[in-house]
Amino acid sequence: MAISSLSKEIFAQQICSDSFYKREAIDTVMHFAAQTHVDNSFGNSFVFTETNILGTHVLLEASVLSKSIKRFLHVSTDEVYGETSYVQSASSCETASMLAPTNPYSASKAAAEMLVMAYGQSYGLPYVITRGNNVFGPRQYPEKAIPKFIHLLSRDRQIPIHGDGSALRSYMFVTDAAAAFDSILHKGVGQNIYNIGASEERSVLSVAEDLCEMMSKSSAKFIVHVKDRAFNDRRYFVDCSKLENLGWSQKVEWHEGLRVTVEWYLESSRSEYWVDIDSALLAHPLAKAKQNVEITSKNEA
């Protein structure tokens, strides 16, 4: 049975079973699956607990029971550090920095990490954990800032900037991120944590301004400031020298990656890539999430 022949629903059921791992001779798990959008976690945090913590636990249990897994690569996030990484210092490396998540999303990812480490300690699971900065590029769902901004500008709609837009984020093009995962998968030391850090650090406001310039839109006309998140980390800085020691380096410069991304989203055929993205383009998607929860509660009453 080829994995590609399975429907999405059946495959989701199969990967929870250790017999599937044995039957398909699977020896490596790269665990990317997660709920990842911070705004959504403020609106419906229970989904993040279920997906990011329970989902990870299910994969860990199946991996241990299969007795076939030689590497379990767990993809986490720089957000587990919270603002402890605000200042570039020794505390920005993997071993010295404490975990201090500040929102339901990052808290769920930190909890998942604890499960991974526990399975490594108790059952000898050969894990590796990554904590990465923001990734961008073609095919990214438009709940994320860059594709959201591109979609809005292409529709002549304003870009909503949370607060004053001064929050700093590091951005890495998708091919560099893929190369980092490949390096860690094949060269990383077991039961270790690797930061995946980008040198391209930008304020959210400057990202919007760069996109306006690239898409020939007036930033004064198309950028609007809206209410900030319940809490918005000012900056994430991570030291990725440990990853660089494996031979990895960032290749794609910010403006080059942004140009490729904009061109992909502006192709006419991309308008049907996702069926319905209107809710993702809201300034605060949590409003939509809360509305759905209220509707569900009323229907169950």
PDB file of C-alpha atoms in Angstrom:
ATOM      1  CA  MET A   1       0.000   0.000   0.000  1.00  0.00           C
ATOM      2  CA  ALA A   2       1.517   3.308  -1.100  1.00  0.00           C
ATOM      3  CA  ILE A   3       1.146   6.196   1.347  1.00  0.00           C
ATOM      4  CA  SER A   4       0.289   8.516  -1.564  1.00  0.00           C
ATOM      5  CA  SER A   5      -2.805   6.412  -2.321  1.00  0.00           C
ATOM      6  CA  LEU A   6      -4.324   7.025   1.094  1.00  0.00           C
ATOM      7  CA  SER A   7      -6.984   9.658   1.651  1.00  0.00           C
ATOM      8  CA  LYS A   8      -6.120  12.419   4.096  1.00  0.00           C
ATOM      9  CA  GLU A   9      -8.571  11.074   6.682  1.00  0.00           C
ATOM     10  CA  ILE A  10      -7.318   7.484   6.499  1.00  0.00           C
ATOM     11  CA  PHE A  11      -3.681   8.602   6.595  1.00  0.00           C
ATOM     12  CA  ALA A  12      -4.378  10.665   9.735  1.00  0.00           C
ATOM     13  CA  GLN A  13      -5.768   7.542  11.389  1.00  0.00           C
ATOM     14  CA  GLN A  14      -2.917   5.328  10.213  1.00  0.00           C
ATOM     15  CA  ILE A  15      -0.075   7.484  11.547  1.00  0.00           C
ATOM     16  CA  CYS A  16      -1.536   7.119  15.036  1.00  0.00           C
ATOM     17  CA  SER A  17      -0.981   3.360  14.864  1.00  0.00           C
ATOM     18  CA  ASP A  18       2.357   1.696  15.585  1.00  0.00           C
ATOM     19  CA  SER A  19       1.398  -1.116  13.175  1.00  0.00           C
ATOM     20  CA  PHE A  20       1.425   1.427  10.336  1.00  0.00           C
ATOM     21  CA  TYR A  21       5.040   2.353  11.154  1.00  0.00           C
ATOM     22  CA  LYS A  22       6.051  -1.322  11.096  1.00  0.00           C
ATOM     23  CA  ARG A  23       4.129  -2.169   7.929  1.00  0.00           C
ATOM     24  CA  GLU A  24       5.550   0.777   5.977  1.00  0.00           C
ATOM     25  CA  ALA A  25       9.060   0.328   7.445  1.00  0.00           C
ATOM     26  CA  ILE A  26       9.070   3.912   8.733  1.00  0.00           C
ATOM     27  CA  ASP A  27      12.209   4.818  10.687  1.00  0.00           C
ATOM     28  CA  THR A  28      11.955   8.634  10.726  1.00  0.00           C
ATOM     29  CA  VAL A  29       9.229  11.007  11.911  1.00  0.00           C
ATOM     30  CA  MET A  30       9.358  14.717  11.042  1.00  0.00           C
ATOM     31  CA  HIS A  31       6.603  16.244  13.136  1.00  0.00           C
ATOM     32  CA  PHE A  32       5.568  19.556  11.522  1.00  0.00           C
ATOM     33  CA  ALA A  33       1.813  19.283  12.087  1.00  0.00           C
ATOM     34  CA  ALA A  34       0.449  21.967  14.419  1.00  0.00           C
ATOM     35  CA  GLN A  35      -1.956  24.811  14.974  1.00  0.00           C
ATOM     36  CA  THR A  36       0.393  27.784  14.666  1.00  0.00           C
ATOM     37  CA  HIS A  37      -1.357  31.154  14.445  1.00  0.00           C
ATOM     38  CA  VAL A  38      -1.083  33.207  17.645  1.00  0.00           C
ATOM     39  CA  ASP A  39      -4.218  35.279  16.974  1.00  0.00           C
ATOM     40  CA  ASN A  40      -6.306  32.129  16.606  1.00  0.00           C
ATOM     41  CA  SER A  41      -4.949  30.781  19.885  1.00  0.00           C
ATOM     42  CA  PHE A  42      -6.403  33.767  21.722  1.00  0.00           C
ATOM     43  CA  GLY A  43      -9.798  32.965  20.222  1.00  0.00           C
ATOM     44  CA  ASN A  44      -9.998  29.179  20.560  1.00  0.00           C
ATOM     45  CA  SER A  45      -7.104  27.922  22.668  1.00  0.00           C
ATOM     46  CA  PHE A  46      -8.547  24.436  23.285  1.00  0.00           C
ATOM     47  CA  VAL A  47      -7.918  23.483  19.645  1.00  0.00           C
ATOM     48  CA  PHE A  48      -4.237  24.296  20.181  1.00  0.00           C
ATOM     49  CA  THR A  49      -4.075  22.093  23.267  1.00  0.00           C
ATOM     50  CA  GLU A  50      -5.713  19.211  21.428  1.00  0.00           C
ATOM     51  CA  THR A  51      -3.636  19.474  18.257  1.00  0.00           C
ATOM     52  CA  ASN A  52      -0.242  20.524  19.560  1.00  0.00           C
ATOM     53  CA  ILE A  53      -0.071  18.608  22.834  1.00  0.00           C
ATOM     54  CA  LEU A  54      -2.361  15.600  22.432  1.00  0.00           C
ATOM     55  CA  GLY A  55      -1.405  15.232  18.761  1.00  0.00           C
ATOM     56  CA  THR A  56       2.287  15.138  19.672  1.00  0.00           C
ATOM     57  CA  HIS A  57       1.605  12.650  22.465  1.00  0.00           C
ATOM     58  CA  VAL A  58      -0.157  10.290  20.048  1.00  0.00           C
ATOM     59  CA  LEU A  59       2.789  10.344  17.626  1.00  0.00           C
ATOM     60  CA  LEU A  60       5.270   9.792  20.443  1.00  0.00           C
ATOM     61  CA  GLU A  61       3.373   6.792  21.758  1.00  0.00           C
ATOM     62  CA  ALA A  62       3.060   5.228  18.309  1.00  0.00           C
ATOM     63  CA  SER A  63       6.767   5.850  17.665  1.00  0.00           C
ATOM     64  CA  VAL A  64       7.849   4.140  20.876  1.00  0.00           C
ATOM     65  CA  LEU A  65       5.514   1.161  20.414  1.00  0.00           C
ATOM     66  CA  SER A  66       6.711   0.616  16.845  1.00  0.00           C
ATOM     67  CA  LYS A  67      10.322   0.164  18.031  1.00  0.00           C
ATOM     68  CA  SER A  68      11.397   1.199  14.515  1.00  0.00           C
ATOM     69  CA  ILE A  69      12.007   4.952  14.853  1.00  0.00           C
ATOM     70  CA  LYS A  70      15.637   6.017  14.538  1.00  0.00           C
ATOM     71  CA  ARG A  71      14.952   9.769  14.539  1.00  0.00           C
ATOM     72  CA  PHE A  72      11.975  11.809  15.759  1.00  0.00           C
ATOM     73  CA  LEU A  73      12.403  15.413  14.585  1.00  0.00           C
ATOM     74  CA  HIS A  74       9.990  17.645  16.475  1.00  0.00           C
ATOM     75  CA  VAL A  75       9.398  21.097  14.983  1.00  0.00           C
ATOM     76  CA  SER A  76       8.804  23.713  17.671  1.00  0.00           C
ATOM     77  CA  THR A  77       9.062  27.512  17.575  1.00  0.00           C
ATOM     78  CA  ASP A  78      11.202  30.402  18.805  1.00  0.00           C
ATOM     79  CA  GLU A  79       8.078  31.665  20.570  1.00  0.00           C
ATOM     80  CA  VAL A  80       8.590  29.175  23.410  1.00  0.00           C
ATOM     81  CA  TYR A  81      11.322  31.558  24.610  1.00  0.00           C
ATOM     82  CA  GLY A  82       8.842  34.422  24.975  1.00  0.00           C
ATOM     83  CA  GLU A  83      10.651  37.691  25.469  1.00  0.00           C
ATOM     84  CA  THR A  84      13.591  36.090  27.261  1.00  0.00           C
ATOM     85  CA  SER A  85      15.326  36.324  23.867  1.00  0.00           C
ATOM     86  CA  TYR A  86      14.617  40.052  23.515  1.00  0.00           C
ATOM     87  CA  VAL A  87      18.273  41.004  23.980  1.00  0.00           C
ATOM     88  CA  GLN A  88      21.061  39.288  22.068  1.00  0.00           C
ATOM     89  CA  SER A  89      23.130  37.536  24.724  1.00  0.00           C
ATOM     90  CA  ALA A  90      24.332  34.140  25.902  1.00  0.00           C
ATOM     91  CA  SER A  91      20.780  33.466  27.081  1.00  0.00           C
ATOM     92  CA  SER A  92      19.668  33.383  23.438  1.00  0.00           C
ATOM     93  CA  CYS A  93      21.200  29.948  22.853  1.00  0.00           C
ATOM     94  CA  GLU A  94      19.385  26.636  23.230  1.00  0.00           C
ATOM     95  CA  THR A  95      20.892  25.523  26.532  1.00  0.00           C
ATOM     96  CA  ALA A  96      20.951  28.766  28.522  1.00  0.00           C
ATOM     97  CA  SER A  97      17.543  30.249  27.809  1.00  0.00           C
ATOM     98  CA  MET A  98      14.495  29.374  29.876  1.00  0.00           C
ATOM     99  CA  LEU A  99      11.123  28.692  28.289  1.00  0.00           C
ATOM    100  CA  ALA A 100       8.695  31.538  28.985  1.00  0.00           C
ATOM    101  CA  PRO A 101       5.766  31.341  26.515  1.00  0.00           C
ATOM    102  CA  THR A 102       3.373  34.280  26.570  1.00  0.00           C
ATOM    103  CA  ASN A 103       0.350  33.039  24.601  1.00  0.00           C
ATOM    104  CA  PRO A 104      -1.723  29.821  24.322  1.00  0.00           C
ATOM    105  CA  TYR A 105      -0.015  28.823  21.061  1.00  0.00           C
ATOM    106  CA  SER A 106       3.549  29.034  22.360  1.00  0.00           C
ATOM    107  CA  ALA A 107       2.510  27.459  25.670  1.00  0.00           C
ATOM    108  CA  SER A 108       1.109  24.450  23.809  1.00  0.00           C
ATOM    109  CA  LYS A 109       4.335  24.105  21.822  1.00  0.00           C
ATOM    110  CA  ALA A 110       6.447  24.313  24.984  1.00  0.00           C
ATOM    111  CA  ALA A 111       4.299  21.613  26.589  1.00  0.00           C
ATOM    112  CA  ALA A 112       4.746  19.415  23.508  1.00  0.00           C
ATOM    113  CA  GLU A 113       8.512  19.818  23.819  1.00  0.00           C
ATOM    114  CA  MET A 114       8.352  18.586  27.404  1.00  0.00           C
ATOM    115  CA  LEU A 115       6.575  15.429  26.224  1.00  0.00           C
ATOM    116  CA  VAL A 116       9.207  14.827  23.538  1.00  0.00           C
ATOM    117  CA  MET A 117      12.035  15.208  26.055  1.00  0.00           C
ATOM    118  CA  ALA A 118      10.259  12.947  28.539  1.00  0.00           C
ATOM    119  CA  TYR A 119       9.912  10.193  25.930  1.00  0.00           C
ATOM    120  CA  GLY A 120      13.589  10.589  25.154  1.00  0.00           C
ATOM    121  CA  GLN A 121      14.480  10.200  28.815  1.00  0.00           C
ATOM    122  CA  SER A 122      12.031   7.421  29.706  1.00  0.00           C
ATOM    123  CA  TYR A 123      11.989   5.353  26.512  1.00  0.00           C
ATOM    124  CA  GLY A 124      15.205   6.347  24.790  1.00  0.00           C
ATOM    125  CA  LEU A 125      13.360   7.931  21.853  1.00  0.00           C
ATOM    126  CA  PRO A 126      16.046   9.439  19.564  1.00  0.00           C
ATOM    127  CA  TYR A 127      14.557  12.903  19.221  1.00  0.00           C
ATOM    128  CA  VAL A 128      15.814  16.219  17.906  1.00  0.00           C
ATOM    129  CA  ILE A 129      13.905  19.477  18.543  1.00  0.00           C
ATOM    130  CA  THR A 130      14.034  22.590  16.350  1.00  0.00           C
ATOM    131  CA  ARG A 131      13.013  26.114  17.373  1.00  0.00           C
ATOM    132  CA  GLY A 132      12.702  28.347  14.345  1.00  0.00           C
ATOM    133  CA  ASN A 133      12.011  31.946  13.379  1.00  0.00           C
ATOM    134  CA  ASN A 134       9.260  32.989  10.962  1.00  0.00           C
ATOM    135  CA  VAL A 135       9.264  31.259   7.572  1.00  0.00           C
ATOM    136  CA  PHE A 136       7.732  32.778   4.434  1.00  0.00           C
ATOM    137  CA  GLY A 137       7.376  31.908   0.778  1.00  0.00           C
ATOM    138  CA  PRO A 138       4.936  30.591  -1.845  1.00  0.00           C
ATOM    139  CA  ARG A 139       1.942  28.446  -0.812  1.00  0.00           C
ATOM    140  CA  GLN A 140       1.791  29.747   2.769  1.00  0.00           C
ATOM    141  CA  TYR A 141      -1.764  30.021   4.068  1.00  0.00           C
ATOM    142  CA  PRO A 142      -2.770  33.713   4.202  1.00  0.00           C
ATOM    143  CA  GLU A 143      -3.423  33.869   7.946  1.00  0.00           C
ATOM    144  CA  LYS A 144       0.292  34.679   8.212  1.00  0.00           C
ATOM    145  CA  ALA A 145       1.371  38.302   7.856  1.00  0.00           C
ATOM    146  CA  ILE A 146       3.201  38.298   4.523  1.00  0.00           C
ATOM    147  CA  PRO A 147       0.671  36.335   2.425  1.00  0.00           C
ATOM    148  CA  LYS A 148      -2.177  38.141   4.204  1.00  0.00           C
ATOM    149  CA  PHE A 149      -0.701  41.530   3.319  1.00  0.00           C
ATOM    150  CA  ILE A 150      -0.152  40.463  -0.302  1.00  0.00           C
ATOM    151  CA  HIS A 151      -3.740  39.246  -0.642  1.00  0.00           C
ATOM    152  CA  LEU A 152      -5.135  42.452   0.853  1.00  0.00           C
ATOM    153  CA  LEU A 153      -3.026  44.753  -1.318  1.00  0.00           C
ATOM    154  CA  SER A 154      -3.908  42.779  -4.453  1.00  0.00           C
ATOM    155  CA  ARG A 155      -7.571  43.452  -3.615  1.00  0.00           C
ATOM    156  CA  ASP A 156      -6.914  47.155  -2.947  1.00  0.00           C
ATOM    157  CA  ARG A 157      -7.670  46.679   0.730  1.00  0.00           C
ATOM    158  CA  GLN A 158      -5.792  48.177   3.674  1.00  0.00           C
ATOM    159  CA  ILE A 159      -3.189  46.255   5.653  1.00  0.00           C
ATOM    160  CA  PRO A 160      -4.044  46.088   9.397  1.00  0.00           C
ATOM    161  CA  ILE A 161      -0.971  46.545  11.605  1.00  0.00           C
ATOM    162  CA  HIS A 162      -1.298  45.443  15.221  1.00  0.00           C
ATOM    163  CA  GLY A 163      -0.407  48.305  17.569  1.00  0.00           C
ATOM    164  CA  ASP A 164       2.393  50.558  16.366  1.00  0.00           C
ATOM    165  CA  GLY A 165       3.975  47.805  14.277  1.00  0.00           C
ATOM    166  CA  SER A 166       7.314  47.999  16.068  1.00  0.00           C
ATOM    167  CA  ALA A 167       7.392  44.313  17.060  1.00  0.00           C
ATOM    168  CA  LEU A 168      10.472  42.721  15.500  1.00  0.00           C
ATOM    169  CA  ARG A 169      10.411  39.375  13.730  1.00  0.00           C
ATOM    170  CA  SER A 170      13.108  37.448  11.879  1.00  0.00           C
ATOM    171  CA  TYR A 171      12.089  36.136   8.461  1.00  0.00           C
ATOM    172  CA  MET A 172      13.558  33.168   6.603  1.00  0.00           C
ATOM    173  CA  PHE A 173      12.701  32.107   3.062  1.00  0.00           C
ATOM    174  CA  VAL A 174      11.220  28.638   2.817  1.00  0.00           C
ATOM    175  CA  THR A 175      14.107  27.056   0.888  1.00  0.00           C
ATOM    176  CA  ASP A 176      16.567  28.100   3.612  1.00  0.00           C
ATOM    177  CA  ALA A 177      14.276  26.621   6.249  1.00  0.00           C
ATOM    178  CA  ALA A 178      14.013  23.363   4.295  1.00  0.00           C
ATOM    179  CA  ALA A 179      17.807  23.207   4.050  1.00  0.00           C
ATOM    180  CA  ALA A 180      18.067  23.738   7.815  1.00  0.00           C
ATOM    181  CA  PHE A 181      15.693  20.852   8.543  1.00  0.00           C
ATOM    182  CA  ASP A 182      17.636  18.650   6.136  1.00  0.00           C
ATOM    183  CA  SER A 183      20.917  19.463   7.902  1.00  0.00           C
ATOM    184  CA  ILE A 184      19.468  18.786  11.352  1.00  0.00           C
ATOM    185  CA  LEU A 185      17.777  15.577  10.218  1.00  0.00           C
ATOM    186  CA  HIS A 186      20.975  14.085   8.821  1.00  0.00           C
ATOM    187  CA  LYS A 187      23.711  15.741  10.882  1.00  0.00           C
ATOM    188  CA  GLY A 188      22.094  16.820  14.154  1.00  0.00           C
ATOM    189  CA  VAL A 189      23.082  15.141  17.403  1.00  0.00           C
ATOM    190  CA  GLY A 190      20.321  13.092  19.023  1.00  0.00           C
ATOM    191  CA  GLN A 191      18.442  14.427  22.062  1.00  0.00           C
ATOM    192  CA  ASN A 192      19.537  17.962  21.218  1.00  0.00           C
ATOM    193  CA  ILE A 193      17.777  21.239  20.418  1.00  0.00           C
ATOM    194  CA  TYR A 194      18.654  23.414  17.421  1.00  0.00           C
ATOM    195  CA  ASN A 195      17.609  27.013  16.852  1.00  0.00           C
ATOM    196  CA  ILE A 196      16.875  27.932  13.243  1.00  0.00           C
ATOM    197  CA  GLY A 197      17.596  31.644  13.127  1.00  0.00           C
ATOM    198  CA  ALA A 198      17.210  34.142  10.305  1.00  0.00           C
ATOM    199  CA  SER A 199      19.460  37.156   9.835  1.00  0.00           C
ATOM    200  CA  GLU A 200      16.612  39.087   8.194  1.00  0.00           C
ATOM    201  CA  GLU A 201      15.040  40.944  11.127  1.00  0.00           C
ATOM    202  CA  ARG A 202      12.238  43.367  10.327  1.00  0.00           C
ATOM    203  CA  SER A 203       9.528  45.248  12.183  1.00  0.00           C
ATOM    204  CA  VAL A 204       6.021  44.252  11.115  1.00  0.00           C
ATOM    205  CA  LEU A 205       5.487  47.824   9.926  1.00  0.00           C
ATOM    206  CA  SER A 206       8.587  47.713   7.709  1.00  0.00           C
ATOM    207  CA  VAL A 207       7.382  44.431   6.184  1.00  0.00           C
ATOM    208  CA  ALA A 208       4.126  46.136   5.208  1.00  0.00           C
ATOM    209  CA  GLU A 209       6.038  49.111   3.783  1.00  0.00           C
ATOM    210  CA  ASP A 210       8.310  46.850   1.714  1.00  0.00           C
ATOM    211  CA  LEU A 211       5.288  45.066   0.275  1.00  0.00           C
ATOM    212  CA  CYS A 212       3.560  48.359  -0.551  1.00  0.00           C
ATOM    213  CA  GLU A 213       6.655  49.525  -2.420  1.00  0.00           C
ATOM    214  CA  MET A 214       7.023  46.201  -4.261  1.00  0.00           C
ATOM    215  CA  MET A 215       3.343  46.190  -5.255  1.00  0.00           C
ATOM    216  CA  SER A 216       3.258  49.915  -6.173  1.00  0.00           C
ATOM    217  CA  LYS A 217       0.838  50.893  -3.408  1.00  0.00           C
ATOM    218  CA  SER A 218       0.961  53.988  -1.209  1.00  0.00           C
ATOM    219  CA  SER A 219       1.912  52.981   2.332  1.00  0.00           C
ATOM    220  CA  ALA A 220       0.214  56.113   3.655  1.00  0.00           C
ATOM    221  CA  LYS A 221      -3.050  55.004   2.053  1.00  0.00           C
ATOM    222  CA  PHE A 222      -2.906  51.237   2.480  1.00  0.00           C
ATOM    223  CA  ILE A 223      -1.449  50.813   5.986  1.00  0.00           C
ATOM    224  CA  VAL A 224      -3.786  51.203   8.959  1.00  0.00           C
ATOM    225  CA  HIS A 225      -3.033  50.621  12.631  1.00  0.00           C
ATOM    226  CA  VAL A 226      -5.496  48.518  14.650  1.00  0.00           C
ATOM    227  CA  LYS A 227      -5.797  47.291  18.208  1.00  0.00           C
ATOM    228  CA  ASP A 228      -2.820  45.196  19.301  1.00  0.00           C
ATOM    229  CA  ARG A 229      -2.947  41.545  20.334  1.00  0.00           C
ATOM    230  CA  ALA A 230      -3.780  40.648  23.929  1.00  0.00           C
ATOM    231  CA  PHE A 231       0.002  40.363  24.297  1.00  0.00           C
ATOM    232  CA  ASN A 232       2.539  40.895  21.538  1.00  0.00           C
ATOM    233  CA  ASP A 233       6.138  39.805  22.117  1.00  0.00           C
ATOM    234  CA  ARG A 234       8.423  42.652  21.136  1.00  0.00           C
ATOM    235  CA  ARG A 235      11.177  40.545  19.624  1.00  0.00           C
ATOM    236  CA  TYR A 236      12.504  37.017  19.219  1.00  0.00           C
ATOM    237  CA  PHE A 237      16.241  36.602  18.888  1.00  0.00           C
ATOM    238  CA  VAL A 238      17.826  33.184  18.672  1.00  0.00           C
ATOM    239  CA  ASP A 239      21.454  32.181  18.323  1.00  0.00           C
ATOM    240  CA  CYS A 240      21.747  29.569  15.564  1.00  0.00           C
ATOM    241  CA  SER A 241      25.524  29.018  15.719  1.00  0.00           C
ATOM    242  CA  LYS A 242      24.886  25.401  16.730  1.00  0.00           C
ATOM    243  CA  LEU A 243      23.048  24.861  13.429  1.00  0.00           C
ATOM    244  CA  GLU A 244      25.709  26.741  11.470  1.00  0.00           C
ATOM    245  CA  ASN A 245      28.299  24.351  12.894  1.00  0.00           C
ATOM    246  CA  LEU A 246      26.512  21.598  10.952  1.00  0.00           C
ATOM    247  CA  GLY A 247      27.376  23.456   7.726  1.00  0.00           C
ATOM    248  CA  TRP A 248      24.095  25.305   7.190  1.00  0.00           C
ATOM    249  CA  SER A 249      23.916  28.975   6.222  1.00  0.00           C
ATOM    250  CA  GLN A 250      21.147  31.296   5.074  1.00  0.00           C
ATOM    251  CA  LYS A 251      21.245  31.847   1.297  1.00  0.00           C
ATOM    252  CA  VAL A 252      18.187  33.852   0.232  1.00  0.00           C
ATOM    253  CA  GLU A 253      18.236  37.599   0.909  1.00  0.00           C
ATOM    254  CA  TRP A 254      15.050  39.268   2.202  1.00  0.00           C
ATOM    255  CA  HIS A 255      14.069  41.266  -0.897  1.00  0.00           C
ATOM    256  CA  GLU A 256      14.820  38.360  -3.226  1.00  0.00           C
ATOM    257  CA  GLY A 257      12.629  35.989  -1.218  1.00  0.00           C
ATOM    258  CA  LEU A 258       9.892  38.615  -0.951  1.00  0.00           C
ATOM    259  CA  ARG A 259       9.898  39.201  -4.721  1.00  0.00           C
ATOM    260  CA  VAL A 260       9.536  35.471  -5.459  1.00  0.00           C
ATOM    261  CA  THR A 261       6.723  35.232  -2.921  1.00  0.00           C
ATOM    262  CA  VAL A 262       4.795  38.209  -4.285  1.00  0.00           C
ATOM    263  CA  GLU A 263       5.109  36.926  -7.856  1.00  0.00           C
ATOM    264  CA  TRP A 264       3.689  33.530  -6.862  1.00  0.00           C
ATOM    265  CA  TYR A 265       0.647  35.002  -5.094  1.00  0.00           C
ATOM    266  CA  LEU A 266      -0.096  37.445  -7.903  1.00  0.00           C
ATOM    267  CA  GLU A 267      -0.358  34.799 -10.597  1.00  0.00           C
ATOM    268  CA  SER A 268      -4.000  34.617 -11.669  1.00  0.00           C
ATOM    269  CA  SER A 269      -4.172  30.864 -11.115  1.00  0.00           C
ATOM    270  CA  ARG A 270      -3.415  31.330  -7.421  1.00  0.00           C
ATOM    271  CA  SER A 271      -6.786  32.925  -6.703  1.00  0.00           C
ATOM    272  CA  GLU A 272      -8.317  29.459  -6.434  1.00  0.00           C
ATOM    273  CA  TYR A 273      -5.480  27.855  -4.463  1.00  0.00           C
ATOM    274  CA  TRP A 274      -7.587  28.147  -1.306  1.00  0.00           C
ATOM    275  CA  VAL A 275     -11.376  27.978  -1.451  1.00  0.00           C
ATOM    276  CA  ASP A 276     -12.223  30.530   1.248  1.00  0.00           C
ATOM    277  CA  ILE A 277      -9.687  32.848   2.865  1.00  0.00           C
ATOM    278  CA  ASP A 278     -11.912  35.762   3.904  1.00  0.00           C
ATOM    279  CA  SER A 279     -11.760  34.899   7.608  1.00  0.00           C
ATOM    280  CA  ALA A 280      -7.962  34.635   7.431  1.00  0.00           C
ATOM    281  CA  LEU A 281      -7.725  38.202   6.124  1.00  0.00           C
ATOM    282  CA  LEU A 282      -9.400  39.746   9.166  1.00  0.00           C
ATOM    283  CA  ALA A 283      -7.310  42.071  11.331  1.00  0.00           C
ATOM    284  CA  HIS A 284      -8.011  39.803  14.301  1.00  0.00           C
ATOM    285  CA  PRO A 285      -9.023  36.272  13.201  1.00  0.00           C
ATOM    286  CA  LEU A 286      -9.831  35.480  16.855  1.00  0.00           C
ATOM    287  CA  ALA A 287     -13.096  37.359  16.369  1.00  0.00           C
ATOM    288  CA  LYS A 288     -14.116  34.731  13.824  1.00  0.00           C
ATOM    289  CA  ALA A 289     -12.961  31.932  16.119  1.00  0.00           C
ATOM    290  CA  LYS A 290     -14.999  33.271  19.045  1.00  0.00           C
ATOM    291  CA  GLN A 291     -18.023  33.665  16.790  1.00  0.00           C
ATOM    292  CA  ASN A 292     -17.760  30.007  15.750  1.00  0.00           C
ATOM    293  CA  VAL A 293     -17.510  28.903  19.375  1.00  0.00           C
ATOM    294  CA  GLU A 294     -20.614  30.942  20.270  1.00  0.00           C
ATOM    295  CA  ILE A 295     -22.583  29.495  17.338  1.00  0.00           C
ATOM    296  CA  THR A 296     -21.579  25.956  18.300  1.00  0.00           C
ATOM    297  CA  SER A 297     -22.604  26.551  21.917  1.00  0.00           C
ATOM    298  CA  LYS A 298     -26.010  27.865  20.831  1.00  0.00           C
ATOM    299  CA  ASN A 299     -26.577  24.877  18.553  1.00  0.00           C
ATOM    300  CA  GLU A 300     -25.745  22.474  21.361  1.00  0.00           C
ATOM    301  CA  ALA A 301     -28.013  24.249  23.857  1.00  0.00           C
TER     302      ALA A 301
END
